[in-house]
XYZ file of C-alpha atoms in Angstrom:
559
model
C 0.000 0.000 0.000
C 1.314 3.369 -0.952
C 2.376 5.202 2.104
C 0.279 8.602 1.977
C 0.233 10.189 5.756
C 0.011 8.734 9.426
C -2.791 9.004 11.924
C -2.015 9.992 15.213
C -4.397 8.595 17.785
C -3.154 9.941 21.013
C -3.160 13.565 19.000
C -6.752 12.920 17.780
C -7.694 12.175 21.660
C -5.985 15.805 22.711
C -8.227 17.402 20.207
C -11.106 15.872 21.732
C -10.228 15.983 25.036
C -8.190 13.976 26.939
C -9.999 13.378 29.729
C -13.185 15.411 29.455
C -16.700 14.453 30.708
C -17.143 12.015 27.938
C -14.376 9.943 29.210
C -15.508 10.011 32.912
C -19.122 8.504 31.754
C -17.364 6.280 29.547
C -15.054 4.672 32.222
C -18.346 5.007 34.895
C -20.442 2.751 32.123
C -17.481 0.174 32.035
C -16.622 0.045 34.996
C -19.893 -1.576 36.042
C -18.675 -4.311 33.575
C -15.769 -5.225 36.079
C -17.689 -4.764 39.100
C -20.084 -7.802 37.582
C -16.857 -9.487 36.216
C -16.026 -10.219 40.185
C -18.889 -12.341 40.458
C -17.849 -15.023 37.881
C -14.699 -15.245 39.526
C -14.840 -14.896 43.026
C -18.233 -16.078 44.080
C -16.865 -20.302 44.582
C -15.221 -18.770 47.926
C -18.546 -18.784 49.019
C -20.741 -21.615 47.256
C -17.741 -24.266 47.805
C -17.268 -23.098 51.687
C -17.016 -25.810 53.997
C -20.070 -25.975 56.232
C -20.383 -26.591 60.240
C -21.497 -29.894 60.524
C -20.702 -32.872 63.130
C -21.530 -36.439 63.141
C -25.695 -37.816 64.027
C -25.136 -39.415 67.300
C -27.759 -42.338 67.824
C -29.114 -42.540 70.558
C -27.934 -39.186 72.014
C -29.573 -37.069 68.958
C -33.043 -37.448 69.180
C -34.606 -38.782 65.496
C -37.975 -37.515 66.404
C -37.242 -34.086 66.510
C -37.511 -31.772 63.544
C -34.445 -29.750 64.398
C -31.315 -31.619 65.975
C -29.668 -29.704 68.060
C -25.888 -28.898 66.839
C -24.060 -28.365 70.433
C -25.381 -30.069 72.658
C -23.743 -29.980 76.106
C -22.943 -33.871 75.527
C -20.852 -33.459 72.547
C -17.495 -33.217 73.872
C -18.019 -37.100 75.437
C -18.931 -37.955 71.725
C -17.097 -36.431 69.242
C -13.013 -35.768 69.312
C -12.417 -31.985 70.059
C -9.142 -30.382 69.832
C -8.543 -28.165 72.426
C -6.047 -26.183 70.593
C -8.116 -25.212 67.574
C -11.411 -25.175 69.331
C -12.990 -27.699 66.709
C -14.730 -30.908 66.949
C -13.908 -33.465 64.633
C -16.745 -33.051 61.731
C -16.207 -36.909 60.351
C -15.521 -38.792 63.403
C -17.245 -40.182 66.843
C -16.150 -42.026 69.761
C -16.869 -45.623 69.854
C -19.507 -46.938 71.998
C -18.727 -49.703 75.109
C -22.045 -51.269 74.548
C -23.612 -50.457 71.441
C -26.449 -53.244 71.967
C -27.631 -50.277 74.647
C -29.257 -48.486 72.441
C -33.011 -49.679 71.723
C -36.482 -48.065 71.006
C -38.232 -49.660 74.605
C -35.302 -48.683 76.878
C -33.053 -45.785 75.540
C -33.088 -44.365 78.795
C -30.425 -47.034 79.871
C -27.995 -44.997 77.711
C -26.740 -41.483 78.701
C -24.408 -39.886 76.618
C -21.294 -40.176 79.509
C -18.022 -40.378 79.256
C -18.932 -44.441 80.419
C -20.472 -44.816 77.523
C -18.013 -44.319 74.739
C -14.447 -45.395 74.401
C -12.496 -41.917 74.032
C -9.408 -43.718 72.950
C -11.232 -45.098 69.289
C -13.033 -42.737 66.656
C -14.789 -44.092 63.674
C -16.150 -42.131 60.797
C -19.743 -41.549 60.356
C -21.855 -41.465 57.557
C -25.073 -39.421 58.895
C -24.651 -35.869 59.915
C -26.344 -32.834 61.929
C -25.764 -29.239 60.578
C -25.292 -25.971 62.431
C -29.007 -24.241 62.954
C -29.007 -21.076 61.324
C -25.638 -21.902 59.241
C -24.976 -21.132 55.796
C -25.433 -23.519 52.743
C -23.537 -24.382 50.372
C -22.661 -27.020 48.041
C -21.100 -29.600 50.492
C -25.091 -30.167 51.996
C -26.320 -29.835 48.271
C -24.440 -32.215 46.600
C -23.243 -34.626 49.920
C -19.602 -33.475 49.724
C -18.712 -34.258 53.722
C -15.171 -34.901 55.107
C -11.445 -34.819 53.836
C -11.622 -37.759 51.156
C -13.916 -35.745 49.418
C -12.533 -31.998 49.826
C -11.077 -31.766 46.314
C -14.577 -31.968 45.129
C -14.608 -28.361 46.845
C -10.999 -26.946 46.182
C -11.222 -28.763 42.065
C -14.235 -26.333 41.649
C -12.009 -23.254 41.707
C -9.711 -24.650 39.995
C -12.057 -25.077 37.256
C -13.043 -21.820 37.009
C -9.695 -20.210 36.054
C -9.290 -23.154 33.866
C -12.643 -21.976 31.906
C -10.722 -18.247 31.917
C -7.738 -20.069 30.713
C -9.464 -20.953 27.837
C -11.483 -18.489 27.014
C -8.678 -15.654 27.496
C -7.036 -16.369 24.007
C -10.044 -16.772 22.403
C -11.526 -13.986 23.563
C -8.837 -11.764 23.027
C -8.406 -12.901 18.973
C -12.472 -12.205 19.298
C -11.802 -8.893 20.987
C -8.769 -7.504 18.144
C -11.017 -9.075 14.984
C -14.849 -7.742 16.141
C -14.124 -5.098 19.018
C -13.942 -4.678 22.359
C -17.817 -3.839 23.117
C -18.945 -7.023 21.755
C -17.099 -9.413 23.817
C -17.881 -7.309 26.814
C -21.460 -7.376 26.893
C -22.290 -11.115 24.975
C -19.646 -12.225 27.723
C -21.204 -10.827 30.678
C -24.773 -11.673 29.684
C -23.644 -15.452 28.935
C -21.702 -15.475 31.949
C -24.609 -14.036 34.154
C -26.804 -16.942 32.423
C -24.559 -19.612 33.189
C -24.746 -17.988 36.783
C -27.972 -18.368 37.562
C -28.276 -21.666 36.119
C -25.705 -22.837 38.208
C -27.979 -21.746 41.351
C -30.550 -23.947 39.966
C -27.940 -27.067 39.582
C -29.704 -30.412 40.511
C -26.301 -32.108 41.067
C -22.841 -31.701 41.046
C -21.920 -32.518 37.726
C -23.931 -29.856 36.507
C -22.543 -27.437 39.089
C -18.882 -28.013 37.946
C -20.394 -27.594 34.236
C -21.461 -24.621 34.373
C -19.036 -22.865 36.725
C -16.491 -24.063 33.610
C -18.821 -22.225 31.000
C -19.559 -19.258 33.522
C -15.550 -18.311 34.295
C -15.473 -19.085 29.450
C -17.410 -16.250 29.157
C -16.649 -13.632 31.053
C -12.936 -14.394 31.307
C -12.143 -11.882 28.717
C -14.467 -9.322 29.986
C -11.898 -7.681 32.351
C -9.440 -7.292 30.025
C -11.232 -6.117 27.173
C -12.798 -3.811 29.714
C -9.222 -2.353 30.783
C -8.263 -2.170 27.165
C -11.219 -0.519 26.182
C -10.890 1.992 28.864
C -7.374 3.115 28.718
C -6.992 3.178 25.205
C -9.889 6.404 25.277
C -7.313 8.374 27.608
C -4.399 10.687 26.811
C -1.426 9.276 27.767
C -0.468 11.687 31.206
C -4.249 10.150 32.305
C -3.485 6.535 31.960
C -2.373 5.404 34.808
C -5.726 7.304 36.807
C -7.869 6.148 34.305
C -7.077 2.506 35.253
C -6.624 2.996 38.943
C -10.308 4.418 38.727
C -11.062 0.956 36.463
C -9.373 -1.541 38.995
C -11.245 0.004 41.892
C -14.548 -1.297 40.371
C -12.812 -5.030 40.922
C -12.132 -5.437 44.986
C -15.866 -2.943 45.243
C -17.130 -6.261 43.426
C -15.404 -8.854 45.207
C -16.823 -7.098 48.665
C -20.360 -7.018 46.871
C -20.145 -10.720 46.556
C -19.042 -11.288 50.655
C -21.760 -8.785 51.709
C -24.384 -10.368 49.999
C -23.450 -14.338 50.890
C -23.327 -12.706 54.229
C -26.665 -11.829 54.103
C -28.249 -14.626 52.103
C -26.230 -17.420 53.343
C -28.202 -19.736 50.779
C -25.359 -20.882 47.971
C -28.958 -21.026 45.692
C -30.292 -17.443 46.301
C -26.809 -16.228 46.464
C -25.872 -17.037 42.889
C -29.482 -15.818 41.309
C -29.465 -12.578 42.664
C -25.951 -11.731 42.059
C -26.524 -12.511 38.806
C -29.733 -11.313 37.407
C -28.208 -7.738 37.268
C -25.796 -9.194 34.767
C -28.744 -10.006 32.455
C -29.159 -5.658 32.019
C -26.008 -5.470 29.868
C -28.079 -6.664 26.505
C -29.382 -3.452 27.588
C -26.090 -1.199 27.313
C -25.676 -2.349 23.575
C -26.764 0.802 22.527
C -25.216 2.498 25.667
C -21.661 1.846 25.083
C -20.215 3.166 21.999
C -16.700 0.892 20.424
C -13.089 1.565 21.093
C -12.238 4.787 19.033
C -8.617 3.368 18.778
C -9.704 0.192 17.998
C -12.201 1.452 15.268
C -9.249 2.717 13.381
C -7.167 0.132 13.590
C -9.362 -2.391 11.998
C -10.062 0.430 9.355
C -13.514 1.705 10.079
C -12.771 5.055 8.962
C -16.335 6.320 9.054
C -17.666 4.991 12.779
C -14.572 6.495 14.198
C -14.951 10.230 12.476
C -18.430 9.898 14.206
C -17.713 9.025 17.408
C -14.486 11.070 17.520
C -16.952 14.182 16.211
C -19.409 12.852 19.750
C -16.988 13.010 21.771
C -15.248 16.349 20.895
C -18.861 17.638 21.534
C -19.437 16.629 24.472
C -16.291 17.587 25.396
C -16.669 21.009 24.084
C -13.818 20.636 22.018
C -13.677 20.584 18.013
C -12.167 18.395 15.901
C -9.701 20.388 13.532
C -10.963 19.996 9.751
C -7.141 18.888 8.910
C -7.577 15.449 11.261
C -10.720 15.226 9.632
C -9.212 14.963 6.186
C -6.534 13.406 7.422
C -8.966 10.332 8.355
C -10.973 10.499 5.249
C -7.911 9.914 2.988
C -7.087 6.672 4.948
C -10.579 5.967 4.517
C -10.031 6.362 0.820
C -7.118 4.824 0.413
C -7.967 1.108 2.812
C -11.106 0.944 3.842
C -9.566 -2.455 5.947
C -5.880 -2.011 6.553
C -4.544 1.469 7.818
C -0.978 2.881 8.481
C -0.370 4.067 12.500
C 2.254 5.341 13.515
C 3.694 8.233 15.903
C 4.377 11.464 14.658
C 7.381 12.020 16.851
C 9.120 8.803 15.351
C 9.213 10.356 11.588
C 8.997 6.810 10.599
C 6.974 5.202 8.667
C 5.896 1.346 7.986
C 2.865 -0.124 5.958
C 0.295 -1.484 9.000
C -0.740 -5.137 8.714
C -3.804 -7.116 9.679
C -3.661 -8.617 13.056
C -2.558 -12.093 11.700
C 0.503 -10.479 10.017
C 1.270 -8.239 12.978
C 1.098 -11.652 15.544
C 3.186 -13.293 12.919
C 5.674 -10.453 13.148
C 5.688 -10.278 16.618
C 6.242 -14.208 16.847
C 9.454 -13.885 14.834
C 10.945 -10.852 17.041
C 13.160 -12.175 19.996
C 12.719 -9.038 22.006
C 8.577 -9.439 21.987
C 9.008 -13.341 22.003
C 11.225 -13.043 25.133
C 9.232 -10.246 26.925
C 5.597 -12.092 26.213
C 7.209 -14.809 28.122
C 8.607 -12.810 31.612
C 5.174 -11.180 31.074
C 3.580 -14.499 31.404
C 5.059 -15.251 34.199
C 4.878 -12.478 36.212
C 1.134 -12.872 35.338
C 1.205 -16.833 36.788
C 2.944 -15.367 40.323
C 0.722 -12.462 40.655
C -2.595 -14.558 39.811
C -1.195 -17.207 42.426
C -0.476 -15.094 45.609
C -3.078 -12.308 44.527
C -5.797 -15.274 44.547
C -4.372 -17.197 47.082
C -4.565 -14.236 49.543
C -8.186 -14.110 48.785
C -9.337 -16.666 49.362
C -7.055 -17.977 52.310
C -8.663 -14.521 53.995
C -11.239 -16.337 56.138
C -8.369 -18.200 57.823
C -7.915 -14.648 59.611
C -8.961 -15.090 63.125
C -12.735 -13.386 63.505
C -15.673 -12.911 61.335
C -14.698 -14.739 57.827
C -17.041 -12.380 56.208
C -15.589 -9.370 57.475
C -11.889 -10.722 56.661
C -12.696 -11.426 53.268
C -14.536 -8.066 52.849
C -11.648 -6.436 54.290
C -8.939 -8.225 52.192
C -11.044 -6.763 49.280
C -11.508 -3.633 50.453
C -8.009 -3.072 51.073
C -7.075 -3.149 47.166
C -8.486 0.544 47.075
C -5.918 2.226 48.738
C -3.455 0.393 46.834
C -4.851 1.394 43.752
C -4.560 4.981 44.394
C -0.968 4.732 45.301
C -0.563 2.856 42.128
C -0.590 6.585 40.769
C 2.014 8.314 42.912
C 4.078 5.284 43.078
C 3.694 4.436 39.178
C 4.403 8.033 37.726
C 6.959 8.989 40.239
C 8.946 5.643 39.919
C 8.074 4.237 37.062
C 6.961 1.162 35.966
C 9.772 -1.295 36.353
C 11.245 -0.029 39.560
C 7.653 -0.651 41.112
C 6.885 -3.531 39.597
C 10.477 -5.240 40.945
C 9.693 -3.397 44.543
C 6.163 -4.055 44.881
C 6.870 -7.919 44.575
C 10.042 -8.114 46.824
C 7.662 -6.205 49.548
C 5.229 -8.958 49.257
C 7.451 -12.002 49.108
C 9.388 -10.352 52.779
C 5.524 -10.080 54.200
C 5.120 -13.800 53.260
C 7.638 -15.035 54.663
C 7.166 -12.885 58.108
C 3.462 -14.211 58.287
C 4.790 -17.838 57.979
C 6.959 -17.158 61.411
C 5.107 -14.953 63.692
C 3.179 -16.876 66.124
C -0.674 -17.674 66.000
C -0.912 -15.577 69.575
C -0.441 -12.875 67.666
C -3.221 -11.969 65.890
C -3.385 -8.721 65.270
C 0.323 -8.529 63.967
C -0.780 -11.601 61.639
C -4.045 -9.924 60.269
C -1.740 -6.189 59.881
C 1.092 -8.550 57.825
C -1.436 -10.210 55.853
C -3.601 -6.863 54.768
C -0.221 -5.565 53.877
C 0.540 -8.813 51.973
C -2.799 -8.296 50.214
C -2.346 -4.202 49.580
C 1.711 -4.706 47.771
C 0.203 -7.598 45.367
C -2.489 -5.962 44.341
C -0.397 -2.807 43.248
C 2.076 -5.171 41.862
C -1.097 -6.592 39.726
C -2.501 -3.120 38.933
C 0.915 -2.050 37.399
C 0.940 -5.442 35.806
C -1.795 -4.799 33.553
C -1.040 -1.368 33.164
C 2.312 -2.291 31.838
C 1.504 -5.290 29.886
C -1.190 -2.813 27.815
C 2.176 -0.512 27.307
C 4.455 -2.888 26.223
C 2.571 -4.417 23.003
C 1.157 -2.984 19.682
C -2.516 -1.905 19.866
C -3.451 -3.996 16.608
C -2.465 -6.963 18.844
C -2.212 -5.639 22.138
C -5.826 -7.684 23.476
C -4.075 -11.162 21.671
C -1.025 -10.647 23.627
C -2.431 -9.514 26.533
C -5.202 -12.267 26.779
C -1.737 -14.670 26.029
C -0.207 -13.705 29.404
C -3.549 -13.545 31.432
C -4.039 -17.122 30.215
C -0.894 -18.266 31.447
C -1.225 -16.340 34.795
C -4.365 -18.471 35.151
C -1.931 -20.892 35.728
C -1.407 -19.294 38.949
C -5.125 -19.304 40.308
C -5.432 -22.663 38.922
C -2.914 -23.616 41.633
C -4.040 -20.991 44.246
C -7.724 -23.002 45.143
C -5.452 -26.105 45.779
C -3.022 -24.348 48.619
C -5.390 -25.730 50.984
C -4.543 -29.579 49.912
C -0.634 -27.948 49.937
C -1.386 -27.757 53.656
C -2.469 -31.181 53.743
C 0.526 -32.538 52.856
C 3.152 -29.998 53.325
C 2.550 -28.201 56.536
C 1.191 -25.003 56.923
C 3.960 -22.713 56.319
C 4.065 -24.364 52.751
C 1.412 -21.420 50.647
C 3.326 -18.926 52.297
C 6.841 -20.217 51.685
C 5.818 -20.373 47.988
C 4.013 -17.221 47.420
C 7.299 -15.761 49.049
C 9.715 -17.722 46.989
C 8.037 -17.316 43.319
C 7.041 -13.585 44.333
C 10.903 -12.919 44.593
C 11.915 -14.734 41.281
C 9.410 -12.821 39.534
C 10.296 -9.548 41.067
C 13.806 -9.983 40.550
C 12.933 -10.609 36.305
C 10.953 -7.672 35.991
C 13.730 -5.410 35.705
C 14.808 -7.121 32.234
C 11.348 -5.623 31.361
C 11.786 -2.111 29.331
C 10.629 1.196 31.258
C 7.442 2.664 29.402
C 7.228 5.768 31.505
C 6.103 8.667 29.641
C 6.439 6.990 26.294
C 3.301 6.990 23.871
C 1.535 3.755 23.631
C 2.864 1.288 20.465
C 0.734 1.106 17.806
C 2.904 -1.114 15.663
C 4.754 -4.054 16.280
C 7.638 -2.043 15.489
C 7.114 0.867 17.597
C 6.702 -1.803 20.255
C 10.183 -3.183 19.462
C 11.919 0.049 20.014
C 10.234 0.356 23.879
C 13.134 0.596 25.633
C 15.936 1.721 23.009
C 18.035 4.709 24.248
C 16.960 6.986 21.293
C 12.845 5.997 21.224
């Protein structure tokens, strides 16, 4: 194609304002996306939470009445108890000295003493009495009771990043070919489908089906979303614009332990968190495409249009030399346009994605950055989730502790700004992961007595990796070509779903390792990966790529 002119976006955007009122309701509208997008992936914590339940004792528990009572003040000669922990042994009861005591016509002869059973043998039951007033979840619903079958409940979480494993890829080939706004709302109105289904789930097959095709379709929602958002700022507005975005995330996550808090029924809980998802068919006429996007993929004429919106309701104008400008790209390829920077002066004939992935497939310095990018994306995904949903561990109300461990992300956000512009983006990601992987490994050695040192280490834990994930994404969007950059970036989210593939399974890690062993290795990887992301290339205060080559030269001394 003959080489006629270049568009610059990021100039386009100062002409129509930066980060003018258009942009705020923009980033409000999607941001509601992400706050539903918490939902899909954090709402097993609840449904798959181990219940309070203890073994039916016959003869003590009374089979004629209609509500057993959980705590009786016999239990303790029944049940093992550990003293330590303050827990009776859910699977297990003493065995009896005379079994044969127990009869219809003289149950009177047996009294639930410390006579009566033989403290000194336990065997497991198979009939059980639940905590009045408890919550529900799957483990009544689906008969999932005691250790031998606990992967039933950690395998489900699993299975949900391994349906956002999948789908990221996809979703992000979807996202670069057919736009961003597509695969944000069919996603979340699939995913909010497959959500309420899944409250309706007559067994557990169908559970575990669903949850699969629930985390599929919303698991390129987020990043779409973050894309999508970002790409609509000016460049010294980036790093707010995305802080404001990733707030919407841990406000979600809190929505989700608020409202299981309340409900307490898995079945209610998953229907009304997601009906609301069922109103984004709704914002199809709300949310207008990526402008940046738009010209990318060549359509010239819904991008004049919505560039021409938004400078009005900016109250800015669009100067009549961009708008010729875009008409004689227009002209020239309606499909495949030329973008490149104006400061560069240089200037290379723009591809379709395909040729722009193969391009980027043959460069060592992309090749070799995708894959510390993908890694740093498994370690963050693995202690970020891991934190999570290890927060009810916390000594007092699990609820609370897992709202709080959400909660806490804010703050970190909006020091993701001072600490992002004023140090850059390698520095903090490097420091941000060594301050985690020190807080690990001082949580795995202060004593249990000490609880409010071990809840202040472990909100701290939880506040340096979520900045280290918020400058993640932030810098993974900065680092590759915007006719690629939601292929790429879905390429590294799928591998760091790696990382909360693993994270639902520390509590088996425990099992067999001790329970120092989730901290040890969220401290371990979380200093390998922090120590690798200084080979990555500083992008501070350097115009997004738009090219594969422009994205080559991140990092040169001259660019």
């Amino acid at each position: 194609m003959k080489n006629t002119g270049t568009i610059d976006i990021d100039g386009l955007l100062e002409e129509v304002g930066e980060f003018g009122k258009y942009q705020k309701l923009y980033i409000f509208f999607l941001g509601l996306s992400l706050l539903f997008t918490a939902s899909s992936t954090m709402s097993f914590v609840f449904t798959t939470g181990d219940m309070n339940y203890r073994c039916l004792i016959n003869g003590c528990d009374s089979a004629s009445e209609t509500e057993v009572e959980y705590w009786p003040l016999w239990l303790n000669r029944t049940v093992p108890f550990d003293n330590d922990d303050h827990r009776l042994a859910k699977c297990l009861q003493y065995v009896r000295h005379n079994p044969d005591a127990i009869n219809k016509t003289n149950q009177h002869i047996f009294q639930c003493d410390d006579s009566d059973f033989n403290k000194s043998l336990s065997v497991q039951c198979d009939e059980f009495v639940f905590e009045s007033g408890g919550e529900t979840t799957i483990v009544s619903a689906f008969n999932i009771f005691c250790k031998n079958n606990k992967w039933k409940l950690t395998i489900v979480g699993s299975l949900n990043n391994i349906g956002q494993f999948f789908s990221l890829p996809i979703s992000g080939f979807l996202s670069d070919k057919y736009g961003r706004k597509n695969i944000i709302i069919i996603g979340n109105v699939l995913a909010a489908t497959c959500g309420i289904l899944r409250g309706l789930s007559i067994n557990y097959t169908m559970f575990l089906v669903l949850e699969f095709f629930d985390a599929f379709f919303s698991g390129g929602v987020y990043s779409a979303t973050f894309i999508m958002g970002i790409g609509l700022v000016g460049t010294k507005h980036r790093v707010f614009a995305s802080t404001v975005l990733s707030a919407y995330y841990p406000i979600g996550e809190a929505i989700v332990g608020i409202l299981f808090w309340y409900v307490q029924d898995w079945r209610k809980f998953l229907i009304f968190l997601n009906l609301p998802g069922l109103c984004f068919a709704l914002a199809y006429t709300i949310i207008p495409e990526s402008v940046r996007w738009m010209i990318t993929a060549g359509k010239i004429n819904e991008a004049i249009e919505e560039l021409k919106y938004i400078s009005k309701y900016n109250g800015k104008k669009l100067s009549e030399e961009s708008l010729k400008k875009l008409e004689m790209f227009k002209s020239t390829n309606e499909k495949e346009i030329e973008i490149e920077e104006m400061t560069t002066k240089r200037r290379t004939t723009s591809c379709s994605s395909q040729q722009a992935f193969k391009r980027a497939i043959t460069s060592k310095r992309i090749i070799l950055r995708l894959i510390n990018c993908s890694f740093c994306w498994m370690i963050n995904t693995l202690i970020y989730y891991g934190l999570s949903m290890s927060s009810g561990s916390i000594v007092g109300n699990r609820y609370g502790n897992y709202i709080l461990c959400s909660l806490v992300e804010i703050p970190a956000l909006f020091l993701v700004i001072k600490i992002m512009n004023n140090c850059g983006r390698r520095e903090s990601q490097c420091a941000t992961l060594l301050v985690c992987s020190s807080l690990c490994i001082s949580i795995a050695f202060v004593p249990k007595h000490a609880v409010i040192l071990n809840v202040l280490l472990y909100l701290i834990g939880k506040f340096s990796i979520t900045i280290s994930f918020v400058i993640l994404y932030m810098y993974t969007a900065e680092m590759f070509p915007t006719e690629i950059r939601h292929s790429l970036l879905g390429i590294c989210s799928m591998f760091g779903r790696l990382g909360s593939m693993v994270a639902p399974q520390t509590p088996l890690l425990v099992t067999y390792f001790g329970e120092l062993s989730p901290l040890l290795l969220f401290s371990g990887s979380a200093l390998l990966s922090g120590l690798l992301a200084l080979l990555f290339p500083e992008t501070l205060n350097k115009k997004m790529p738009d090219t594969v080559l422009e994205a080559e030269q991140i990092g040169n001394s001259n660019s």
